[in-house]
Amino acid sequence: MTELRVAVLGVGMMGADHVARITERIKGARVSVVNDYFPEKAEQLAATIPGCRVINDPLDAIADPEVDAVILATPGPTHEKQLLACIEHNKPVMCEKPLTTDVATSLEVVKREAESGRKLIQVGFMRRFDDEYEQLKTLIDNGTFGQLLVAHCVHRNPAVPPSFDSAMIVKDSLVHEVDVTRFLFDEEIASVQIITPGANPNAPEGLKDPQIAIFTTSSGRHIDVECFVTTGVAYEVRTEVVGEFGSAFIGLDQGGVVRKQRNPVQSDAGAGSGASGPNGSSDGRKIAGIWGGDITPSFVERFGRAYDTEIQRWVNAVHAGTNVDGPGAWDGYAAAAVCAAGVKSLETGEPQKVEMVDRASLS
Ligand code: ISE
């Protein structure tokens, strides 16, 4: 197979991590172009990768005839233009979230991709590629828990950059639970409420942290999330789903835990086996906090394997001509719509309806 020539735009924390993974671990692709708002940063990185060039204008990098596919790890406000350029030049693109920074431009991107007649855009919701989330999804789809009723989620960061404001907790952090909910429950979120209990005294002044989010899906199911980004401890992402025959809990840094009835009366899909994810540290991930075991310090370590799987499957899909194997532009748009409602609720404390166009109207 000829190697896919990938341009990585934006080589900050996430972009540089993707450059390293493609160069060291991903089969069938190489990084042929890098770009960054700070050209010296791109130059420094390119110098370490054989055959890699720097192109200073991201739109030129997308148009370059020797670029087959693009990874966008640039700041959100630049995504709309860059995504539209990828559509114009027919280049498959893996876009780190957000798709764009508002609902109207996200919808525009969805529409333009639909008009092009080709699926080109994948959105970087990496949790869908995490071993434990994948196992949980399989158990749910196999009918292990019967009908899913409720989910409880915890999303904790030890710290966030000083630029992080209360709305970013919704748009940058909670957005992952938005995607996880849509993935696991397989339906849209119809309303969001954000409650702000007393703030952590150690959070920067004015930051509403922690936040409690309540999602209601279109069929009326309930998901609650504690999103707390200044814990000072480590990176903790946990999800517990509860259904009519049992429950399962993932993200314990020790493998998933399934509790179910011994002999449930259920559909012919049958019960799945217990979920046992990778052990917290046996795969060489970096460790920060402790619980009697170890806790990973950030999303780069916690979801390192998920990012590898995500990028390898994306590269395979581009080779196969399908271009997308995972969440697409619609999922990015849906996440933007839920987060916009969440930001409104952050101001009022009241539940807010999620406004979305009918998906069928786009095809
Ligand atoms: C960050 O941008 C991410 O995407 C992480 O997955 C999330 O856990 C963190 O809260 C965000 O700031």
PDB file of C-alpha atoms in Angstrom, residues 145-347:
ATOM      1  CA  PHE A 145     -28.707  -4.467  30.188  1.00  0.00           C
ATOM      2  CA  GLY A 146     -32.003  -4.579  28.334  1.00  0.00           C
ATOM      3  CA  GLN A 147     -33.303  -1.103  27.774  1.00  0.00           C
ATOM      4  CA  LEU A 148     -30.832   1.551  28.857  1.00  0.00           C
ATOM      5  CA  LEU A 149     -32.408   3.913  31.382  1.00  0.00           C
ATOM      6  CA  VAL A 150     -29.834   6.196  32.989  1.00  0.00           C
ATOM      7  CA  ALA A 151     -26.144   7.121  32.860  1.00  0.00           C
ATOM      8  CA  HIS A 152     -23.964   8.773  35.484  1.00  0.00           C
ATOM      9  CA  CYS A 153     -20.722  10.328  34.305  1.00  0.00           C
ATOM     10  CA  VAL A 154     -17.732  11.921  35.959  1.00  0.00           C
ATOM     11  CA  HIS A 155     -15.263  14.074  34.018  1.00  0.00           C
ATOM     12  CA  ARG A 156     -12.441  15.493  36.131  1.00  0.00           C
ATOM     13  CA  ASN A 157      -9.289  17.308  35.070  1.00  0.00           C
ATOM     14  CA  PRO A 158      -6.514  18.125  37.525  1.00  0.00           C
ATOM     15  CA  ALA A 159      -6.217  21.628  36.035  1.00  0.00           C
ATOM     16  CA  VAL A 160      -7.016  23.685  32.942  1.00  0.00           C
ATOM     17  CA  PRO A 161      -5.176  26.571  31.254  1.00  0.00           C
ATOM     18  CA  PRO A 162      -5.785  30.072  32.702  1.00  0.00           C
ATOM     19  CA  SER A 163      -7.789  31.004  29.564  1.00  0.00           C
ATOM     20  CA  PHE A 164     -10.488  28.432  30.447  1.00  0.00           C
ATOM     21  CA  ASP A 165     -13.801  30.106  31.319  1.00  0.00           C
ATOM     22  CA  SER A 166     -17.084  28.638  32.568  1.00  0.00           C
ATOM     23  CA  ALA A 167     -18.520  28.234  29.033  1.00  0.00           C
ATOM     24  CA  MET A 168     -15.397  26.338  27.974  1.00  0.00           C
ATOM     25  CA  ILE A 169     -16.106  23.723  30.624  1.00  0.00           C
ATOM     26  CA  VAL A 170     -19.235  23.029  28.565  1.00  0.00           C
ATOM     27  CA  LYS A 171     -17.752  23.390  25.070  1.00  0.00           C
ATOM     28  CA  ASP A 172     -14.321  21.859  25.617  1.00  0.00           C
ATOM     29  CA  SER A 173     -14.853  19.277  28.365  1.00  0.00           C
ATOM     30  CA  LEU A 174     -18.543  18.381  28.746  1.00  0.00           C
ATOM     31  CA  VAL A 175     -18.736  18.069  24.944  1.00  0.00           C
ATOM     32  CA  HIS A 176     -17.153  14.601  25.302  1.00  0.00           C
ATOM     33  CA  GLU A 177     -20.067  13.396  27.473  1.00  0.00           C
ATOM     34  CA  VAL A 178     -22.408  14.884  24.881  1.00  0.00           C
ATOM     35  CA  ASP A 179     -20.805  12.650  22.252  1.00  0.00           C
ATOM     36  CA  VAL A 180     -20.583   9.626  24.569  1.00  0.00           C
ATOM     37  CA  THR A 181     -24.301   9.968  25.378  1.00  0.00           C
ATOM     38  CA  ARG A 182     -25.263  10.120  21.690  1.00  0.00           C
ATOM     39  CA  PHE A 183     -22.940   7.142  20.999  1.00  0.00           C
ATOM     40  CA  LEU A 184     -24.117   4.889  23.832  1.00  0.00           C
ATOM     41  CA  PHE A 185     -27.820   5.764  23.782  1.00  0.00           C
ATOM     42  CA  ASP A 186     -27.976   6.058  19.996  1.00  0.00           C
ATOM     43  CA  GLU A 187     -30.305   9.037  20.000  1.00  0.00           C
ATOM     44  CA  GLU A 188     -30.168  12.811  20.135  1.00  0.00           C
ATOM     45  CA  ILE A 189     -30.110  14.899  23.307  1.00  0.00           C
ATOM     46  CA  ALA A 190     -33.288  16.967  23.501  1.00  0.00           C
ATOM     47  CA  SER A 191     -32.556  19.197  26.484  1.00  0.00           C
ATOM     48  CA  VAL A 192     -29.714  20.247  28.771  1.00  0.00           C
ATOM     49  CA  GLN A 193     -29.583  21.779  32.210  1.00  0.00           C
ATOM     50  CA  ILE A 194     -26.402  22.990  33.866  1.00  0.00           C
ATOM     51  CA  ILE A 195     -26.392  23.442  37.627  1.00  0.00           C
ATOM     52  CA  THR A 196     -23.533  25.266  39.323  1.00  0.00           C
ATOM     53  CA  PRO A 197     -23.025  24.298  42.950  1.00  0.00           C
ATOM     54  CA  GLY A 198     -20.635  26.288  45.145  1.00  0.00           C
ATOM     55  CA  ALA A 199     -17.351  26.751  43.281  1.00  0.00           C
ATOM     56  CA  ASN A 200     -14.139  24.995  44.217  1.00  0.00           C
ATOM     57  CA  PRO A 201     -12.227  27.508  46.413  1.00  0.00           C
ATOM     58  CA  ASN A 202      -9.078  26.512  44.522  1.00  0.00           C
ATOM     59  CA  ALA A 203     -10.548  27.325  41.092  1.00  0.00           C
ATOM     60  CA  PRO A 204      -9.561  30.621  39.456  1.00  0.00           C
ATOM     61  CA  GLU A 205     -11.829  33.496  40.524  1.00  0.00           C
ATOM     62  CA  GLY A 206     -15.143  33.494  38.648  1.00  0.00           C
ATOM     63  CA  LEU A 207     -14.788  29.970  37.213  1.00  0.00           C
ATOM     64  CA  LYS A 208     -18.023  28.043  37.771  1.00  0.00           C
ATOM     65  CA  ASP A 209     -16.393  24.738  38.612  1.00  0.00           C
ATOM     66  CA  PRO A 210     -17.667  22.082  39.238  1.00  0.00           C
ATOM     67  CA  GLN A 211     -20.732  21.978  37.008  1.00  0.00           C
ATOM     68  CA  ILE A 212     -23.486  19.359  37.043  1.00  0.00           C
ATOM     69  CA  ALA A 213     -25.099  18.719  33.674  1.00  0.00           C
ATOM     70  CA  ILE A 214     -28.362  16.910  33.111  1.00  0.00           C
ATOM     71  CA  PHE A 215     -29.181  15.669  29.617  1.00  0.00           C
ATOM     72  CA  THR A 216     -32.558  14.334  28.589  1.00  0.00           C
ATOM     73  CA  THR A 217     -32.571  12.313  25.385  1.00  0.00           C
ATOM     74  CA  SER A 218     -35.341  12.560  22.802  1.00  0.00           C
ATOM     75  CA  SER A 219     -37.020   9.434  24.229  1.00  0.00           C
ATOM     76  CA  GLY A 220     -36.797  10.867  27.765  1.00  0.00           C
ATOM     77  CA  ARG A 221     -33.781   9.025  29.184  1.00  0.00           C
ATOM     78  CA  HIS A 222     -31.612  10.707  31.835  1.00  0.00           C
ATOM     79  CA  ILE A 223     -27.845  11.309  31.917  1.00  0.00           C
ATOM     80  CA  ASP A 224     -26.088  13.286  34.638  1.00  0.00           C
ATOM     81  CA  VAL A 225     -22.497  14.476  34.534  1.00  0.00           C
ATOM     82  CA  GLU A 226     -20.205  15.957  37.114  1.00  0.00           C
ATOM     83  CA  CYS A 227     -17.697  18.052  35.199  1.00  0.00           C
ATOM     84  CA  PHE A 228     -14.937  19.340  37.468  1.00  0.00           C
ATOM     85  CA  VAL A 229     -11.785  20.673  35.841  1.00  0.00           C
ATOM     86  CA  THR A 230      -9.697  21.986  38.748  1.00  0.00           C
ATOM     87  CA  THR A 231      -9.508  18.980  41.068  1.00  0.00           C
ATOM     88  CA  GLY A 232      -5.753  19.147  41.551  1.00  0.00           C
ATOM     89  CA  VAL A 233      -5.703  15.317  41.551  1.00  0.00           C
ATOM     90  CA  ALA A 234      -5.428  13.564  38.167  1.00  0.00           C
ATOM     91  CA  TYR A 235      -7.434  12.849  35.011  1.00  0.00           C
ATOM     92  CA  GLU A 236     -10.593  10.878  35.760  1.00  0.00           C
ATOM     93  CA  VAL A 237     -13.277   9.950  33.268  1.00  0.00           C
ATOM     94  CA  ARG A 238     -15.922   7.488  34.431  1.00  0.00           C
ATOM     95  CA  THR A 239     -19.213   6.357  33.000  1.00  0.00           C
ATOM     96  CA  GLU A 240     -21.856   4.166  34.601  1.00  0.00           C
ATOM     97  CA  VAL A 241     -24.832   3.022  32.590  1.00  0.00           C
ATOM     98  CA  VAL A 242     -27.925   1.527  34.171  1.00  0.00           C
ATOM     99  CA  GLY A 243     -30.496  -0.545  32.341  1.00  0.00           C
ATOM    100  CA  GLU A 244     -33.449  -2.782  33.131  1.00  0.00           C
ATOM    101  CA  PHE A 245     -31.221  -5.866  33.777  1.00  0.00           C
ATOM    102  CA  GLY A 246     -28.077  -4.377  35.285  1.00  0.00           C
ATOM    103  CA  SER A 247     -25.381  -1.789  35.074  1.00  0.00           C
ATOM    104  CA  ALA A 248     -21.761  -1.297  34.095  1.00  0.00           C
ATOM    105  CA  PHE A 249     -19.075   1.080  35.214  1.00  0.00           C
ATOM    106  CA  ILE A 250     -15.981   2.034  33.204  1.00  0.00           C
ATOM    107  CA  GLY A 251     -13.046   4.360  33.777  1.00  0.00           C
ATOM    108  CA  LEU A 252     -11.881   2.938  37.084  1.00  0.00           C
ATOM    109  CA  ASP A 253      -8.249   2.542  35.965  1.00  0.00           C
ATOM    110  CA  GLN A 254      -8.669  -1.165  36.698  1.00  0.00           C
ATOM    111  CA  GLY A 255     -10.944  -2.438  33.889  1.00  0.00           C
ATOM    112  CA  GLY A 256     -14.730  -2.244  33.575  1.00  0.00           C
ATOM    113  CA  VAL A 257     -17.171  -3.615  36.138  1.00  0.00           C
ATOM    114  CA  VAL A 258     -20.423  -5.249  35.067  1.00  0.00           C
ATOM    115  CA  ARG A 259     -23.235  -6.044  37.519  1.00  0.00           C
ATOM    116  CA  LYS A 260     -26.199  -7.906  36.156  1.00  0.00           C
ATOM    117  CA  GLN A 261     -28.972 -10.301  37.025  1.00  0.00           C
ATOM    118  CA  ARG A 262     -27.908 -13.938  37.118  1.00  0.00           C
ATOM    119  CA  ASN A 263     -30.573 -15.099  34.688  1.00  0.00           C
ATOM    120  CA  PRO A 264     -32.173 -12.045  33.154  1.00  0.00           C
ATOM    121  CA  VAL A 265     -35.256 -12.452  30.994  1.00  0.00           C
ATOM    122  CA  GLN A 266     -34.146 -10.617  27.912  1.00  0.00           C
ATOM    123  CA  SER A 267     -34.071 -10.457  24.159  1.00  0.00           C
ATOM    124  CA  ASP A 268     -32.424 -13.257  22.153  1.00  0.00           C
ATOM    125  CA  ALA A 269     -29.296 -11.088  21.780  1.00  0.00           C
ATOM    126  CA  GLY A 270     -27.967 -12.764  24.949  1.00  0.00           C
ATOM    127  CA  ALA A 271     -25.745 -11.489  27.686  1.00  0.00           C
ATOM    128  CA  GLY A 272     -22.260 -10.346  26.838  1.00  0.00           C
ATOM    129  CA  SER A 273     -19.254 -11.412  28.816  1.00  0.00           C
ATOM    130  CA  GLY A 274     -17.939  -9.124  31.539  1.00  0.00           C
ATOM    131  CA  ALA A 275     -16.074  -6.080  30.285  1.00  0.00           C
ATOM    132  CA  SER A 276     -12.460  -6.197  31.209  1.00  0.00           C
ATOM    133  CA  GLY A 277     -10.525  -3.252  29.903  1.00  0.00           C
ATOM    134  CA  PRO A 278      -6.795  -2.710  29.857  1.00  0.00           C
ATOM    135  CA  ASN A 279      -5.182  -2.418  33.238  1.00  0.00           C
ATOM    136  CA  GLY A 280      -4.412   1.177  34.215  1.00  0.00           C
ATOM    137  CA  SER A 281      -0.674   1.208  33.852  1.00  0.00           C
ATOM    138  CA  SER A 282       0.423  -2.090  32.299  1.00  0.00           C
ATOM    139  CA  ASP A 283       0.506  -0.519  28.819  1.00  0.00           C
ATOM    140  CA  GLY A 284       3.139   2.006  29.740  1.00  0.00           C
ATOM    141  CA  ARG A 285       0.877   5.038  30.218  1.00  0.00           C
ATOM    142  CA  LYS A 286       2.173   7.861  32.396  1.00  0.00           C
ATOM    143  CA  ILE A 287       0.732   7.944  35.906  1.00  0.00           C
ATOM    144  CA  ALA A 288      -0.086  10.953  38.131  1.00  0.00           C
ATOM    145  CA  GLY A 289      -2.463  10.463  41.090  1.00  0.00           C
ATOM    146  CA  ILE A 290      -2.914   7.361  43.210  1.00  0.00           C
ATOM    147  CA  TRP A 291      -5.990   5.465  44.497  1.00  0.00           C
ATOM    148  CA  GLY A 292      -4.298   2.375  45.775  1.00  0.00           C
ATOM    149  CA  GLY A 293      -3.547   1.943  42.075  1.00  0.00           C
ATOM    150  CA  ASP A 294      -2.493   4.688  39.668  1.00  0.00           C
ATOM    151  CA  ILE A 295      -4.398   7.424  37.872  1.00  0.00           C
ATOM    152  CA  THR A 296      -3.330   8.899  34.529  1.00  0.00           C
ATOM    153  CA  PRO A 297      -2.401  12.613  34.587  1.00  0.00           C
ATOM    154  CA  SER A 298      -4.184  13.786  31.419  1.00  0.00           C
ATOM    155  CA  PHE A 299      -6.234  12.778  28.410  1.00  0.00           C
ATOM    156  CA  VAL A 300      -3.076  12.164  26.363  1.00  0.00           C
ATOM    157  CA  GLU A 301      -2.187   9.163  28.561  1.00  0.00           C
ATOM    158  CA  ARG A 302      -5.728   8.064  29.500  1.00  0.00           C
ATOM    159  CA  PHE A 303      -6.849   7.961  25.874  1.00  0.00           C
ATOM    160  CA  GLY A 304      -3.450   7.276  24.222  1.00  0.00           C
ATOM    161  CA  ARG A 305      -4.508   3.882  22.872  1.00  0.00           C
ATOM    162  CA  ALA A 306      -7.868   5.297  21.777  1.00  0.00           C
ATOM    163  CA  TYR A 307      -6.114   8.003  19.722  1.00  0.00           C
ATOM    164  CA  ASP A 308      -3.913   5.322  18.103  1.00  0.00           C
ATOM    165  CA  THR A 309      -6.944   3.237  17.186  1.00  0.00           C
ATOM    166  CA  GLU A 310      -8.845   6.297  15.969  1.00  0.00           C
ATOM    167  CA  ILE A 311      -6.050   7.454  13.651  1.00  0.00           C
ATOM    168  CA  GLN A 312      -5.216   3.947  12.374  1.00  0.00           C
ATOM    169  CA  ARG A 313      -8.859   3.295  11.506  1.00  0.00           C
ATOM    170  CA  TRP A 314      -9.137   6.700   9.843  1.00  0.00           C
ATOM    171  CA  VAL A 315      -6.015   6.013   7.735  1.00  0.00           C
ATOM    172  CA  ASN A 316      -7.459   2.604   6.779  1.00  0.00           C
ATOM    173  CA  ALA A 317     -10.774   4.232   5.822  1.00  0.00           C
ATOM    174  CA  VAL A 318      -9.026   6.796   3.625  1.00  0.00           C
ATOM    175  CA  HIS A 319      -7.112   3.996   1.882  1.00  0.00           C
ATOM    176  CA  ALA A 320     -10.385   2.138   1.415  1.00  0.00           C
ATOM    177  CA  GLY A 321     -12.013   5.248  -0.095  1.00  0.00           C
ATOM    178  CA  THR A 322     -14.697   5.505   2.604  1.00  0.00           C
ATOM    179  CA  ASN A 323     -12.752   8.313   4.363  1.00  0.00           C
ATOM    180  CA  VAL A 324     -14.661   8.181   7.637  1.00  0.00           C
ATOM    181  CA  ASP A 325     -14.765   5.448  10.282  1.00  0.00           C
ATOM    182  CA  GLY A 326     -16.278   7.073  13.332  1.00  0.00           C
ATOM    183  CA  PRO A 327     -18.099  10.282  14.221  1.00  0.00           C
ATOM    184  CA  GLY A 328     -18.675  12.605  11.275  1.00  0.00           C
ATOM    185  CA  ALA A 329     -19.730  16.196  10.567  1.00  0.00           C
ATOM    186  CA  TRP A 330     -23.298  15.565  11.787  1.00  0.00           C
ATOM    187  CA  ASP A 331     -21.951  14.442  15.168  1.00  0.00           C
ATOM    188  CA  GLY A 332     -19.859  17.614  15.353  1.00  0.00           C
ATOM    189  CA  TYR A 333     -22.945  19.698  14.556  1.00  0.00           C
ATOM    190  CA  ALA A 334     -25.090  17.856  17.124  1.00  0.00           C
ATOM    191  CA  ALA A 335     -22.411  18.404  19.772  1.00  0.00           C
ATOM    192  CA  ALA A 336     -22.301  22.136  18.924  1.00  0.00           C
ATOM    193  CA  ALA A 337     -26.105  22.373  19.232  1.00  0.00           C
ATOM    194  CA  VAL A 338     -26.137  20.644  22.647  1.00  0.00           C
ATOM    195  CA  CYS A 339     -23.256  22.793  23.916  1.00  0.00           C
ATOM    196  CA  ALA A 340     -24.970  26.003  22.751  1.00  0.00           C
ATOM    197  CA  ALA A 341     -28.028  25.006  24.790  1.00  0.00           C
ATOM    198  CA  GLY A 342     -25.704  24.128  27.682  1.00  0.00           C
ATOM    199  CA  VAL A 343     -24.077  27.559  27.617  1.00  0.00           C
ATOM    200  CA  LYS A 344     -27.535  29.191  27.709  1.00  0.00           C
ATOM    201  CA  SER A 345     -28.472  27.019  30.668  1.00  0.00           C
ATOM    202  CA  LEU A 346     -25.235  27.974  32.408  1.00  0.00           C
ATOM    203  CA  GLU A 347     -26.587  31.543  32.427  1.00  0.00           C
TER     204      GLU A 347
END
